[in-house]
Amino acid sequence: MRFVDEYRNAAAARPWIEAIRALVTRPWAIMEVCGGQTHSIVRFGIDELLPPEIRLIHGPGCPVCVTPVELVDKAVAIASRPEVIFCSFGDMLRVPGSASDLLEVKSRGGDVRIVYSPLDALKVAGDNPGRKVVFFAVGFETTAPANAMAVAEARRRGLGNFSVLVSHVLVPPALEAVLSSPQRQVDGLLAAGHVCAIMGTGEYAPLARRHRVPIVVTAFEPLDLLQGIHMVVKQLEEGRHEVENQYDRLVRPEGNLPARELIREVFQVKDRAWRGIGVIPMSGLGLREAYAAFDAERIFDVEGVGGPESPDCRSGLVLQGIIRPQECPAFGSPCTPDHPLGATMVSNEGACAAYYRYRRHTPA
Amino acid sequence: MCLGIPGKVVDVEEGPLRLGRVAFGDVVKEVCLAFVPAARPGDYVVVHAGSAIEVIDEEKALRVFEAFRIMEGP
Ligand code: SF4
């Protein structure tokens, strides 16, 4: 699309950096919530261009990274069954469980397939009536409508051989956890644009008020991020803490109503464990009782499956912005994208992988 | 995971899934358009995991771009 190249124009970045420099009078720490934003920031070196007073902290915004070991273990158990075709986004295949991962299941002969959308998995189910097709439904609010649609469509078509292993997480409860932590270092937040495109901005206003923190809904291109940072810094310097929208070309305050409606119809909010962080109350989605027939956890009876996380992995601290990836003793050796100890090194959007890829030679 | 890709709607087939074709540069893909009931051929949408999640307001997009340009100076 033609807009994209314009947003990446390096010459256009300079005035924004100057404008931020002119505003700043004291140190501020700003957290970007979304892994896609982390990737852009590290890749384009935005953090290094900013005045030294501004510190960017990477947030918990990668659903692959926060999928608990227990769910990966359940995925491995289900995918290992001979009657199952297990469909997943590619970045889940190498996320380590406690003893194995999906790629290993595949190399042992399991039928594990990479798909690009839940509707592709539905198609696999339609094409293979004699097999049981399971889709690993991972994601934040952005992915929830597509996953809800796949389940609703399976019910409409009466596809009895399709189910989903749900690993859905919600952003606002995670931010609540980050902001109310006694270790909190965050002064302002860039909220993830596409999550808000679905859910709107309503849930952020109470967070901004209660924690006295400016929250700016921000898109993903370098210039978008600079504009979002500028808006946060301006609020901080003026002592304001409001919700503002940098991404109003896409995000409406009420979000996407048909998508929200379908999410509500198919899913319900429930407690959820986040990898490396622990259980955050009411921070996940599970299938409603009316859709229990499509719930892979019930169909395959994997209750109690699941082992411990790697004791060497500090990803929980990385995800909460308490340490940077290079400060983990395992970073780069033994933990690399080829031999990841934690999901933050596996996922392209994980902070550890972004630093490994673009900052390997920068000392901590 | 939450990055969407902007593309241009080529055509729409009405139905429960509201499938349509969306062009991402030279690549054209089938996409679920159920969540963007107002999207018409020629509109830009952001697509995530095979579903369009929202229509881009082109006028606002151009305005943001204009703001970037103004800051660039003469
Ligand atoms: S570098 Fe590896 S071991 Fe350390 S926190 Fe990141 S993923 Fe975990």
PDB file of N, CA and C and ligand atoms in Angstrom, chain A residues 310 312-318 323-336 339-346 351-353, ligand 1:
ATOM      1  N   SER A 310      11.406 -23.788  31.770  1.00  0.00           N
ATOM      2  CA  SER A 310      12.852 -23.851  31.963  1.00  0.00           C
ATOM      3  C   SER A 310      13.249 -22.927  33.117  1.00  0.00           C
ATOM      4  N   ASP A 312      16.027 -21.657  33.730  1.00  0.00           N
ATOM      5  CA  ASP A 312      17.024 -20.652  33.334  1.00  0.00           C
ATOM      6  C   ASP A 312      16.425 -19.460  32.605  1.00  0.00           C
ATOM      7  N   CYS A 313      15.178 -19.568  32.206  1.00  0.00           N
ATOM      8  CA  CYS A 313      14.589 -18.519  31.366  1.00  0.00           C
ATOM      9  C   CYS A 313      14.026 -17.395  32.218  1.00  0.00           C
ATOM     10  N   ARG A 314      14.408 -16.150  31.861  1.00  0.00           N
ATOM     11  CA  ARG A 314      13.936 -14.977  32.608  1.00  0.00           C
ATOM     12  C   ARG A 314      12.829 -14.247  31.853  1.00  0.00           C
ATOM     13  N   SER A 315      12.145 -14.936  30.929  1.00  0.00           N
ATOM     14  CA  SER A 315      11.226 -14.222  30.036  1.00  0.00           C
ATOM     15  C   SER A 315      10.122 -13.496  30.802  1.00  0.00           C
ATOM     16  N   GLY A 316       9.750 -13.999  31.967  1.00  0.00           N
ATOM     17  CA  GLY A 316       8.716 -13.307  32.751  1.00  0.00           C
ATOM     18  C   GLY A 316       9.155 -11.897  33.110  1.00  0.00           C
ATOM     19  N   LEU A 317      10.439 -11.752  33.453  1.00  0.00           N
ATOM     20  CA  LEU A 317      10.961 -10.420  33.799  1.00  0.00           C
ATOM     21  C   LEU A 317      11.078  -9.553  32.554  1.00  0.00           C
ATOM     22  N   VAL A 318      11.460 -10.182  31.424  1.00  0.00           N
ATOM     23  CA  VAL A 318      11.558  -9.437  30.165  1.00  0.00           C
ATOM     24  C   VAL A 318      10.176  -8.922  29.763  1.00  0.00           C
ATOM     25  N   ILE A 323      13.696  -6.541  33.210  1.00  0.00           N
ATOM     26  CA  ILE A 323      15.055  -6.615  32.656  1.00  0.00           C
ATOM     27  C   ILE A 323      14.981  -6.568  31.134  1.00  0.00           C
ATOM     28  N   ARG A 324      16.109  -6.238  30.506  1.00  0.00           N
ATOM     29  CA  ARG A 324      16.193  -6.298  29.050  1.00  0.00           C
ATOM     30  C   ARG A 324      16.749  -7.662  28.660  1.00  0.00           C
ATOM     31  N   PRO A 325      16.455  -8.109  27.429  1.00  0.00           N
ATOM     32  CA  PRO A 325      16.886  -9.446  27.029  1.00  0.00           C
ATOM     33  C   PRO A 325      18.370  -9.730  27.281  1.00  0.00           C
ATOM     34  N   GLN A 326      19.249  -8.746  26.969  1.00  0.00           N
ATOM     35  CA  GLN A 326      20.690  -9.049  27.110  1.00  0.00           C
ATOM     36  C   GLN A 326      21.095  -9.246  28.571  1.00  0.00           C
ATOM     37  N   GLU A 327      20.239  -8.833  29.479  1.00  0.00           N
ATOM     38  CA  GLU A 327      20.572  -9.018  30.891  1.00  0.00           C
ATOM     39  C   GLU A 327      20.275 -10.430  31.369  1.00  0.00           C
ATOM     40  N   CYS A 328      19.622 -11.237  30.541  1.00  0.00           N
ATOM     41  CA  CYS A 328      19.399 -12.643  30.900  1.00  0.00           C
ATOM     42  C   CYS A 328      20.698 -13.409  30.688  1.00  0.00           C
ATOM     43  N   PRO A 329      21.170 -14.160  31.695  1.00  0.00           N
ATOM     44  CA  PRO A 329      22.451 -14.862  31.553  1.00  0.00           C
ATOM     45  C   PRO A 329      22.466 -15.860  30.393  1.00  0.00           C
ATOM     46  N   ALA A 330      21.295 -16.338  29.984  1.00  0.00           N
ATOM     47  CA  ALA A 330      21.257 -17.336  28.907  1.00  0.00           C
ATOM     48  C   ALA A 330      21.233 -16.706  27.518  1.00  0.00           C
ATOM     49  N   PHE A 331      21.046 -15.380  27.431  1.00  0.00           N
ATOM     50  CA  PHE A 331      20.876 -14.703  26.137  1.00  0.00           C
ATOM     51  C   PHE A 331      22.065 -14.959  25.210  1.00  0.00           C
ATOM     52  N   GLY A 332      21.787 -15.482  24.022  1.00  0.00           N
ATOM     53  CA  GLY A 332      22.845 -15.689  23.024  1.00  0.00           C
ATOM     54  C   GLY A 332      23.566 -16.994  23.211  1.00  0.00           C
ATOM     55  N   SER A 333      23.670 -17.477  24.406  1.00  0.00           N
ATOM     56  CA  SER A 333      24.267 -18.765  24.699  1.00  0.00           C
ATOM     57  C   SER A 333      23.848 -19.167  26.107  1.00  0.00           C
ATOM     58  N   PRO A 334      23.168 -20.263  26.268  1.00  0.00           N
ATOM     59  CA  PRO A 334      22.720 -21.224  25.254  1.00  0.00           C
ATOM     60  C   PRO A 334      21.463 -20.838  24.502  1.00  0.00           C
ATOM     61  N   CYS A 335      20.785 -19.742  24.861  1.00  0.00           N
ATOM     62  CA  CYS A 335      19.471 -19.463  24.271  1.00  0.00           C
ATOM     63  C   CYS A 335      19.609 -18.649  22.980  1.00  0.00           C
ATOM     64  N   THR A 336      19.223 -19.243  21.860  1.00  0.00           N
ATOM     65  CA  THR A 336      19.248 -18.572  20.553  1.00  0.00           C
ATOM     66  C   THR A 336      17.947 -18.924  19.823  1.00  0.00           C
ATOM     67  N   HIS A 339      17.843 -22.545  19.214  1.00  0.00           N
ATOM     68  CA  HIS A 339      17.666 -23.359  20.422  1.00  0.00           C
ATOM     69  C   HIS A 339      17.091 -22.511  21.542  1.00  0.00           C
ATOM     70  N   PRO A 340      15.826 -22.110  21.362  1.00  0.00           N
ATOM     71  CA  PRO A 340      15.233 -21.190  22.345  1.00  0.00           C
ATOM     72  C   PRO A 340      14.912 -21.870  23.671  1.00  0.00           C
ATOM     73  N   LEU A 341      15.186 -21.185  24.759  1.00  0.00           N
ATOM     74  CA  LEU A 341      14.758 -21.692  26.064  1.00  0.00           C
ATOM     75  C   LEU A 341      13.377 -21.156  26.409  1.00  0.00           C
ATOM     76  N   GLY A 342      13.068 -19.990  25.885  1.00  0.00           N
ATOM     77  CA  GLY A 342      11.775 -19.382  26.203  1.00  0.00           C
ATOM     78  C   GLY A 342      11.101 -18.877  24.944  1.00  0.00           C
ATOM     79  N   ALA A 343       9.793 -18.645  25.051  1.00  0.00           N
ATOM     80  CA  ALA A 343       9.023 -18.234  23.880  1.00  0.00           C
ATOM     81  C   ALA A 343       9.425 -16.850  23.378  1.00  0.00           C
ATOM     82  N   THR A 344       9.944 -15.997  24.263  1.00  0.00           N
ATOM     83  CA  THR A 344      10.353 -14.658  23.820  1.00  0.00           C
ATOM     84  C   THR A 344      11.545 -14.713  22.865  1.00  0.00           C
ATOM     85  N   MET A 345      12.231 -15.869  22.797  1.00  0.00           N
ATOM     86  CA  MET A 345      13.302 -16.042  21.817  1.00  0.00           C
ATOM     87  C   MET A 345      12.780 -16.725  20.553  1.00  0.00           C
ATOM     88  N   VAL A 346      11.622 -17.393  20.643  1.00  0.00           N
ATOM     89  CA  VAL A 346      11.080 -18.124  19.492  1.00  0.00           C
ATOM     90  C   VAL A 346      10.336 -17.202  18.559  1.00  0.00           C
ATOM     91  N   ALA A 351      10.726 -10.073  22.467  1.00  0.00           N
ATOM     92  CA  ALA A 351      11.787  -9.088  22.693  1.00  0.00           C
ATOM     93  C   ALA A 351      13.169  -9.751  22.582  1.00  0.00           C
ATOM     94  N   CYS A 352      13.338 -10.971  23.111  1.00  0.00           N
ATOM     95  CA  CYS A 352      14.651 -11.624  23.055  1.00  0.00           C
ATOM     96  C   CYS A 352      15.077 -11.859  21.610  1.00  0.00           C
ATOM     97  N   ALA A 353      14.132 -12.310  20.776  1.00  0.00           N
ATOM     98  CA  ALA A 353      14.458 -12.569  19.371  1.00  0.00           C
ATOM     99  C   ALA A 353      14.782 -11.273  18.642  1.00  0.00           C
TER     100      ALA A 353
HETATM  101  S1  SF4 C   1      17.211 -14.946  26.395  1.00  0.00           S
HETATM  102 FE1  SF4 C   1      16.186 -16.958  26.279  1.00  0.00          FE
HETATM  103  S2  SF4 C   1      16.336 -17.777  28.353  1.00  0.00           S
HETATM  104 FE2  SF4 C   1      16.722 -15.557  28.506  1.00  0.00          FE
HETATM  105  S3  SF4 C   1      14.696 -14.614  28.885  1.00  0.00           S
HETATM  106 FE3  SF4 C   1      15.010 -14.607  26.665  1.00  0.00          FE
HETATM  107  S4  SF4 C   1      13.999 -16.512  25.998  1.00  0.00           S
HETATM  108 FE4  SF4 C   1      14.322 -16.749  28.195  1.00  0.00          FE
END
